[in-house]
Coordinates of C-alpha atoms in Angstrom, one line a residue:
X778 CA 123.9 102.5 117.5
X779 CA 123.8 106.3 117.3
X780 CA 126.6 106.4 120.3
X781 CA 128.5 104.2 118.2
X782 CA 128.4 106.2 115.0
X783 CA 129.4 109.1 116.2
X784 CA 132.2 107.8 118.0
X785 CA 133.3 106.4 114.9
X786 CA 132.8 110.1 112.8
X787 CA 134.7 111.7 115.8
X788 CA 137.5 108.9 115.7
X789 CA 137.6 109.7 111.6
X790 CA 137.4 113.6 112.0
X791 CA 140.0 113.5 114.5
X792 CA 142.5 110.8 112.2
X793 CA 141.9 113.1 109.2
X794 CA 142.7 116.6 111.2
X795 CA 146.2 115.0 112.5
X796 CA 147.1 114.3 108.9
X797 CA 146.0 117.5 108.0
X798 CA 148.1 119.8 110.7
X799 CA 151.5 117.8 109.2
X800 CA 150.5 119.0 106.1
X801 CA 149.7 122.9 106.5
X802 CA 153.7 123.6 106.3
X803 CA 153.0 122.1 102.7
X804 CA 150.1 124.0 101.9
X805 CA 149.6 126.6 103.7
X806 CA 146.2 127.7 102.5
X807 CA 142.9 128.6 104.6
X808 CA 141.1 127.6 101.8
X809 CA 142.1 124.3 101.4
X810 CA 141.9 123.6 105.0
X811 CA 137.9 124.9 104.9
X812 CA 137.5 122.5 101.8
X813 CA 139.1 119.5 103.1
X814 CA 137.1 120.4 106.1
X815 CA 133.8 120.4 104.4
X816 CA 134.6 117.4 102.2
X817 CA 134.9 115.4 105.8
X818 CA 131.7 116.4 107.3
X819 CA 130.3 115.5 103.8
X820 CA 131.5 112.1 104.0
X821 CA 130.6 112.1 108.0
X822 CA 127.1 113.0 106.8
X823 CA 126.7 110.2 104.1
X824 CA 127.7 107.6 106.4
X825 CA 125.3 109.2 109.2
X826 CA 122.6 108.6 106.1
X827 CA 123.4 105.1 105.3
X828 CA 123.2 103.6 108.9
X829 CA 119.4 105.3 109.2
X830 CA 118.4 103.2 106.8
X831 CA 115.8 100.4 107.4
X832 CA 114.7 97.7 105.6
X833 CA 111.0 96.6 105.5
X834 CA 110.5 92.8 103.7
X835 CA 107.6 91.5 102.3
X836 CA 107.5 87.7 100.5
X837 CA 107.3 83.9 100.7
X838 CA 110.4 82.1 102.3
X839 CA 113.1 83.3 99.9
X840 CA 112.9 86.4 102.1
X841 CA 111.9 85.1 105.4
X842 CA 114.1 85.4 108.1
X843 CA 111.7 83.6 111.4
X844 CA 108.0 84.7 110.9
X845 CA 107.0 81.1 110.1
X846 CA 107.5 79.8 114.1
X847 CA 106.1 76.4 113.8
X848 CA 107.7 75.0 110.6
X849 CA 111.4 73.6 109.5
X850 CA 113.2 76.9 109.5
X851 CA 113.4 76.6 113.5
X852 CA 114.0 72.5 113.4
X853 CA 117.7 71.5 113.2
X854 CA 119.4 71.3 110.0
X855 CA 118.0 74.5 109.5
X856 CA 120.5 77.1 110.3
X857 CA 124.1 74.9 110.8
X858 CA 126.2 77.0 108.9
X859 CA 124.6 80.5 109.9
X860 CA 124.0 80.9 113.1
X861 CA 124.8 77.4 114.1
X862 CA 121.4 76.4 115.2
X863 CA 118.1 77.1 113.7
X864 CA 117.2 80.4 113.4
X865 CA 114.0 80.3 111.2
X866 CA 115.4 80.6 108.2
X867 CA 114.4 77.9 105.2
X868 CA 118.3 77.3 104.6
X869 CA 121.6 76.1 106.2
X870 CA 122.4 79.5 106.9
X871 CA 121.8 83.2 105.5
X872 CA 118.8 84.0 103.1
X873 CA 118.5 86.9 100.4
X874 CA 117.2 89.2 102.9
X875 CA 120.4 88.9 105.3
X876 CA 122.5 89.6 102.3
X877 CA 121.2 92.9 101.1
X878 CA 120.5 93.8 104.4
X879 CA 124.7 93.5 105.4
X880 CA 124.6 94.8 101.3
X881 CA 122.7 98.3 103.4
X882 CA 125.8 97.5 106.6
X883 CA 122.6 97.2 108.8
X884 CA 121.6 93.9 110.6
X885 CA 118.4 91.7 108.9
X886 CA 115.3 93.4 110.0
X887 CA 113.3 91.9 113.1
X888 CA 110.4 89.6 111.8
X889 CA 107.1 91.1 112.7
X890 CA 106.5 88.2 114.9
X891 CA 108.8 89.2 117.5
X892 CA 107.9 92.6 116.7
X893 CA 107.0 93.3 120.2
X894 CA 110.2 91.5 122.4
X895 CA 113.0 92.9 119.6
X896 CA 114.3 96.1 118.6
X897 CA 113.2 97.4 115.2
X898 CA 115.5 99.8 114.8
X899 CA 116.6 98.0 111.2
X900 CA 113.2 97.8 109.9
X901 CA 110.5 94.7 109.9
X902 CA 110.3 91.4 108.0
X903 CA 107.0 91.2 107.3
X904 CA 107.7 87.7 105.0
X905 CA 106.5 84.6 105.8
X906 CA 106.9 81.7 104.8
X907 CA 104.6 79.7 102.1
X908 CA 102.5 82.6 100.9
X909 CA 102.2 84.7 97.9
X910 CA 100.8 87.7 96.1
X911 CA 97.4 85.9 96.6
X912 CA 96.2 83.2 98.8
X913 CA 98.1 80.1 98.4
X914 CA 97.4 76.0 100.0
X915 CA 99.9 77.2 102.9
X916 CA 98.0 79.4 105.9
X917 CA 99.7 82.4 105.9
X918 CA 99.6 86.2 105.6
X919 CA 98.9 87.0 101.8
X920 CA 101.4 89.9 100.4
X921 CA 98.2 92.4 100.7
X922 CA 97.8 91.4 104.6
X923 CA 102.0 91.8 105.3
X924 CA 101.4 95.5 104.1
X925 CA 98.3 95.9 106.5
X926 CA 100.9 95.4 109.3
X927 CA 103.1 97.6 107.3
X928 CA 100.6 100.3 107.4
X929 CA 99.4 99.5 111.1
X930 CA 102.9 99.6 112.1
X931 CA 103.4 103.1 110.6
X932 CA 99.7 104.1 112.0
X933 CA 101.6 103.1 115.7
X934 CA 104.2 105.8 114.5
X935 CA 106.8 103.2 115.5
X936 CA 108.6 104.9 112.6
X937 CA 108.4 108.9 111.5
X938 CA 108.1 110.0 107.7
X939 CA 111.6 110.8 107.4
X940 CA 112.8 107.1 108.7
X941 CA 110.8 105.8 106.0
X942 CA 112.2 108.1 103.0
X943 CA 115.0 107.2 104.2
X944 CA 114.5 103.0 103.9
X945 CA 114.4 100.2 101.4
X946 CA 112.1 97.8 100.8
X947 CA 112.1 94.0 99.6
X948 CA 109.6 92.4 97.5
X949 CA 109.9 88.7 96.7
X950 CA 106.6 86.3 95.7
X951 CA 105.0 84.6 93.3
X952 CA 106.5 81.2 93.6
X953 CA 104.1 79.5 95.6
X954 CA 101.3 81.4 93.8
X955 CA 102.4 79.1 90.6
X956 CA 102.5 76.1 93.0
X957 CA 99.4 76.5 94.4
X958 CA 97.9 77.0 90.5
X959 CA 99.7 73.8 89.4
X960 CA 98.5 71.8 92.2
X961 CA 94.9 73.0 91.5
X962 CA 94.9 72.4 88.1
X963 CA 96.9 68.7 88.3
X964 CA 99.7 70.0 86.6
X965 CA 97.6 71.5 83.4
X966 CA 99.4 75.1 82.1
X967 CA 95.6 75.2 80.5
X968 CA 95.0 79.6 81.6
X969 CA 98.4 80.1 83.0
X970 CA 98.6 83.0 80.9
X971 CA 95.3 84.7 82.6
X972 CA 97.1 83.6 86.1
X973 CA 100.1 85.5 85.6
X974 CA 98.5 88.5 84.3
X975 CA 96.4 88.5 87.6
X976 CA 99.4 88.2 89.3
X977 CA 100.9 91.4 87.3
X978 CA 98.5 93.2 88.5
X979 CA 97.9 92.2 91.8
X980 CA 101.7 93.1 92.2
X981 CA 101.5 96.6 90.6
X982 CA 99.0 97.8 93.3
X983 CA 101.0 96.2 96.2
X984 CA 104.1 98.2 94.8
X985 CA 101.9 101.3 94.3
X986 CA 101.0 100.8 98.0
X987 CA 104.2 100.3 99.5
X988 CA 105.6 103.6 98.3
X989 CA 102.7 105.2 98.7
X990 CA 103.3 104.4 102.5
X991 CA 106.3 106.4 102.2
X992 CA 109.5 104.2 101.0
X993 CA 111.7 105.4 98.1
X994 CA 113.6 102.8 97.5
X995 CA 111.8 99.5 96.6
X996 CA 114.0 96.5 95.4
X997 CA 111.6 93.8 93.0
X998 CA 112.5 90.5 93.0
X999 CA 111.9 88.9 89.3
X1000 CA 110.9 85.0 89.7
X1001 CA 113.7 82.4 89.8
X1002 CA 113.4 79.8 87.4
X1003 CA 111.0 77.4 89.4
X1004 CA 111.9 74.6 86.6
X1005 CA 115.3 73.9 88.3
X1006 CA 113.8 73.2 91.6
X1007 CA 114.9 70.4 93.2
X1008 CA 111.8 69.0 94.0
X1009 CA 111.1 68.5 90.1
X1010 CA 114.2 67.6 88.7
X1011 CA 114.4 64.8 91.1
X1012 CA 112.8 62.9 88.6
X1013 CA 115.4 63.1 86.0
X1014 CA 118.2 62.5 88.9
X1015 CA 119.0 66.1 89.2
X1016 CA 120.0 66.3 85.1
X1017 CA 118.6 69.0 84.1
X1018 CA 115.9 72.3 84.4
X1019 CA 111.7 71.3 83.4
X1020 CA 112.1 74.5 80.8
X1021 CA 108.0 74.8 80.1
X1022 CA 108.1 75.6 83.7
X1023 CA 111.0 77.5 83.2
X1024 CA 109.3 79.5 80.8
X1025 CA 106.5 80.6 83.2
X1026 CA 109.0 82.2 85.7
X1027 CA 110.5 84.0 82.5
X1028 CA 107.1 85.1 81.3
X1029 CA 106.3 86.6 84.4
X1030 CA 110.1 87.9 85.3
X1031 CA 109.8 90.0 81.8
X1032 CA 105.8 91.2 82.6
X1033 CA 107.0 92.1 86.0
X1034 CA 110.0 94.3 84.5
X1035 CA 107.8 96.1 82.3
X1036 CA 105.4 96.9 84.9
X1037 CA 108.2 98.1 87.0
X1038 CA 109.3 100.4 84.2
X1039 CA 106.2 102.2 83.8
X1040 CA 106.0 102.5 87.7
X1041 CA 109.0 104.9 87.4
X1042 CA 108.2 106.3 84.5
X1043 CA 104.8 107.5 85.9
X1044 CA 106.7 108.6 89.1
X1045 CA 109.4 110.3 87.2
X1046 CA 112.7 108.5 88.9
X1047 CA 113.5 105.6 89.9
X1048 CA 112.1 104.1 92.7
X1049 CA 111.8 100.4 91.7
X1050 CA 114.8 98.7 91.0
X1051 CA 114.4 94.9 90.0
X1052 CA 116.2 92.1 91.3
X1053 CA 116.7 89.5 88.2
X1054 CA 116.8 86.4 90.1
X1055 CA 115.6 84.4 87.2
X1056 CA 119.4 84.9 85.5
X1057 CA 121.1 85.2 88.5
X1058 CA 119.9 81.6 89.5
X1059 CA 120.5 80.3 85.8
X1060 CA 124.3 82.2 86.1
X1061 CA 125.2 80.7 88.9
X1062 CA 124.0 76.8 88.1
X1063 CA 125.6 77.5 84.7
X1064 CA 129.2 78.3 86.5
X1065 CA 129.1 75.9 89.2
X1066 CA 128.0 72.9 86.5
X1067 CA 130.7 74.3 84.2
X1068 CA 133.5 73.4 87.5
X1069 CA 131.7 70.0 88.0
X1070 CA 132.5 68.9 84.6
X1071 CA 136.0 70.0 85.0
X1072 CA 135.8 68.4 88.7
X1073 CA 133.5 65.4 88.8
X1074 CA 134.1 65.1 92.5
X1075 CA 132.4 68.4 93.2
X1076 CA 128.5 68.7 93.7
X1077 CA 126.2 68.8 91.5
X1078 CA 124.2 72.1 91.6
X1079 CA 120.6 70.8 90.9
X1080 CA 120.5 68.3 93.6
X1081 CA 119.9 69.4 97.3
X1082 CA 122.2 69.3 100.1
X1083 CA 119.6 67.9 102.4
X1084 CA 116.9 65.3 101.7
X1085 CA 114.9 62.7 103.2
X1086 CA 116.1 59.2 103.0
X1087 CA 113.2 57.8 100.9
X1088 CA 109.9 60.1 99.4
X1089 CA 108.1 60.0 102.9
X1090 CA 110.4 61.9 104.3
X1091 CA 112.1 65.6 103.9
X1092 CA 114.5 67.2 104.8
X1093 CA 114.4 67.6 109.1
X1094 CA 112.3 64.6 109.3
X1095 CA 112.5 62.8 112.0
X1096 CA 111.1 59.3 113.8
X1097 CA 108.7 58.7 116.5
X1098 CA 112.0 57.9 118.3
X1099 CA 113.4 60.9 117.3
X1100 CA 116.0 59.4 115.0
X1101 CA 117.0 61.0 111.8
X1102 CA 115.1 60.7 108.4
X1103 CA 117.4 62.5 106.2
X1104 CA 121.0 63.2 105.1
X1105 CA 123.0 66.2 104.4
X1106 CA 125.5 66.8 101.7
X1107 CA 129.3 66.3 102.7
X1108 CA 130.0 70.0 102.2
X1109 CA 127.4 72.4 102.1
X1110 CA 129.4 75.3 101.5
X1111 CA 130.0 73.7 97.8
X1112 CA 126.0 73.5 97.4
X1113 CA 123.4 76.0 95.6
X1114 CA 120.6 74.0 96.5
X1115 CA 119.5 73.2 100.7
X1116 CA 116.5 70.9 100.2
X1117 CA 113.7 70.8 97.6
X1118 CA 113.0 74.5 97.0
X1119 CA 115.1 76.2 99.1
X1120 CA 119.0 77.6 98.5
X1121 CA 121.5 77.3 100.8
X1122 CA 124.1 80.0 102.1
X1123 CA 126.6 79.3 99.3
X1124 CA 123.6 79.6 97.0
X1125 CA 122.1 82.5 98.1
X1126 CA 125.5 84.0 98.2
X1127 CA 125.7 82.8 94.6
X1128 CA 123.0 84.9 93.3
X1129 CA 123.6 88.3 95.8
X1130 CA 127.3 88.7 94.1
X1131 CA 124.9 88.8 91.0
X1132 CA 122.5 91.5 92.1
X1133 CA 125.5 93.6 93.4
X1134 CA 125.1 95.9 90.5
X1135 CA 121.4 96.2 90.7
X1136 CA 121.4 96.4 94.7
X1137 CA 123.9 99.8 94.4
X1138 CA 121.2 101.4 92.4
X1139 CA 119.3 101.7 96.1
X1140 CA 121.4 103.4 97.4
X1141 CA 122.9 106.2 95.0
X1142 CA 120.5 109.0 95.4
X1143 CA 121.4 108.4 99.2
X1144 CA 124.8 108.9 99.2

């Protein structure tokens, strides 16, 4: 990687110097020559910068990229349009963490399970599918316990101080927190306004933690609009968002902002930057249902591209014979949704071309 780099600065300094020499009969000035000089090792230096960066992950499966071994994510469809087979991943392809990490031009960071049989030089996905900010009905690593490996990891001094001033981090939960609540409660919103604020705050000390551990840069992912998920708009036949639900995600998304706000205020710059997923999602349903209704052949965005063939099944069900329980959308690359809660690469594409803006906010003071 390093090798690599440099070979690449040395190939640049060396194009740039050629064009230079055919111009000094032009301008024939010391001085120039020193400034161009030392506006190329400038530029050689920023992009030096920008491949040291890493990119630690903490989340549910929106971020995930393989730490949930034993589930879907690594049974086939998962995975057929990126890589080609499943790759742990809960989509047809790449997730939000694979965008902003090719977003960073670094590969996705090595989840912590493999942490010991994979380089790390890109950072750790500490993610995992099915959990939350607190304890949810899936066993998993709550967000609290994926930042004790973060801080064990740093405790191994796998990674020195300045690697991690120098790295990003991605926060994503809190939709299987509100699962979890709903199925507790039978579907009642009766104290959802207590739960989120528990959340809030659960999420402000995780953040506090995180840089306190020594990252800069911290990317906060709002929540997406959990009323369009497939999984409960099946029961209008994929017509339309469940907006009381709707309203939840926005109620948090906008607590979750303000929180965020004070965090850098209190810091005195900004090292949280949001990721509004919540509009992005909306944005993006809103355009592709806008091309439906000019093109009734193409896909409608709510429903999934892969689902089981009756409600005992999912998607990547399969038979005691091994034969096939579900079925798969002609063209996935036209979908938003993969299954039931999940996006699929097209989707998640969808909503990263929205956060571009937000996503170049990491990366300014590094440059």
């Amino acid at each position: 990687m390093v090798l690599s780099l440099q070979s690449e600065n040395l190939y640049f300094v060396m194009s740039v110097s050629a064009k230079i020499s055919s111009m000094v009969k032009q301008i024939p000035s010391v001085t120039t020559l020193l400034l161009l000089f030392f506006f190329i090792l400038r530029e050689v230096e920023g992009a030096e910068r920008l491949g040291e960066v890493k990119l630690f992950v903490f989340g549910d499966s929106y971020v995930d990229t393989g730490n949930l071994v034993n589930s879907i994510s690594y049974k086939p469809p998962s995975g057929i349009t990126f890589p080609g087979t499943p790759a742990g991943r809960f989509s047809d392809g790449r997730v939000l963490t694979d965008y902003i990490a090719s977003f960073l031009k670094i590969k996705s960071p090595t989840p912590y399970v493999f942490r010991n049989s994979s380089e790390l030089q890109y950072g750790i996905n500490f993610a995992h599918g099915g959990t939350g900010i607190f304890n949810t009905l899936n066993e998993g690593p709550n967000m609290t316990v994926q930042i004790d490996w973060f801080e064990r990891v740093i405790q191994q001094k796998i990674y020195t101080k300045t690697d991690l001033e120098s790295s990003v981090a991605l926060v994503s939960a809190a939709g299987n927190d509100y699962a979890t609540f709903l199925q507790r409660k039978q579907g009642s919103m009766r104290d959802i306004h207590v739960f989120t604020a528990s959340l809030i705050q659960q999420m402000s000390i995780n953040l506090r933690r995180i840089h306190g551990l020594g990252i800069n840069k911290i990317a906060v992912g709002l929540l997406e609009p959990i009323g369009c998920m497939p999984l409960l708009t099946a029961a209008s036949s994929y017509d339309k968002c469940l907006q009381p639900l709707n309203f939840i995600s926005q109620n948090y998304s906008q607590m979750l902002l303000q929180i965020v706000q004070e965090l850098n205020k209190e810091l005195g710059k900004p090292v949280f930057v949001t990721l509004d997923l919540y509009n992005s999602f909306l944005s993006v349903l809103a355009t592709m249902q806008k091309r439906r209704s000019e093109d009734p052949t193409l896909m409608n965005p709510l429903k999934p591209c892969c689902e089981g063939l009756s409600t005992e099944y999912y998607c990547g069900s399969v038979d005691e014979k091994g034969e096939k329980k579900y079925g798969l959308c002609e063209k996935p690359e036209f979908s938003f949704f993969w299954e039931g809660v999940h996006l699929s690469h097209n989707g998640w594409y969808g909503v990263y071309t929205m956060l571009y803006s937000s996503l170049r906010n990491l990366i300014q003071t590094k440059l």
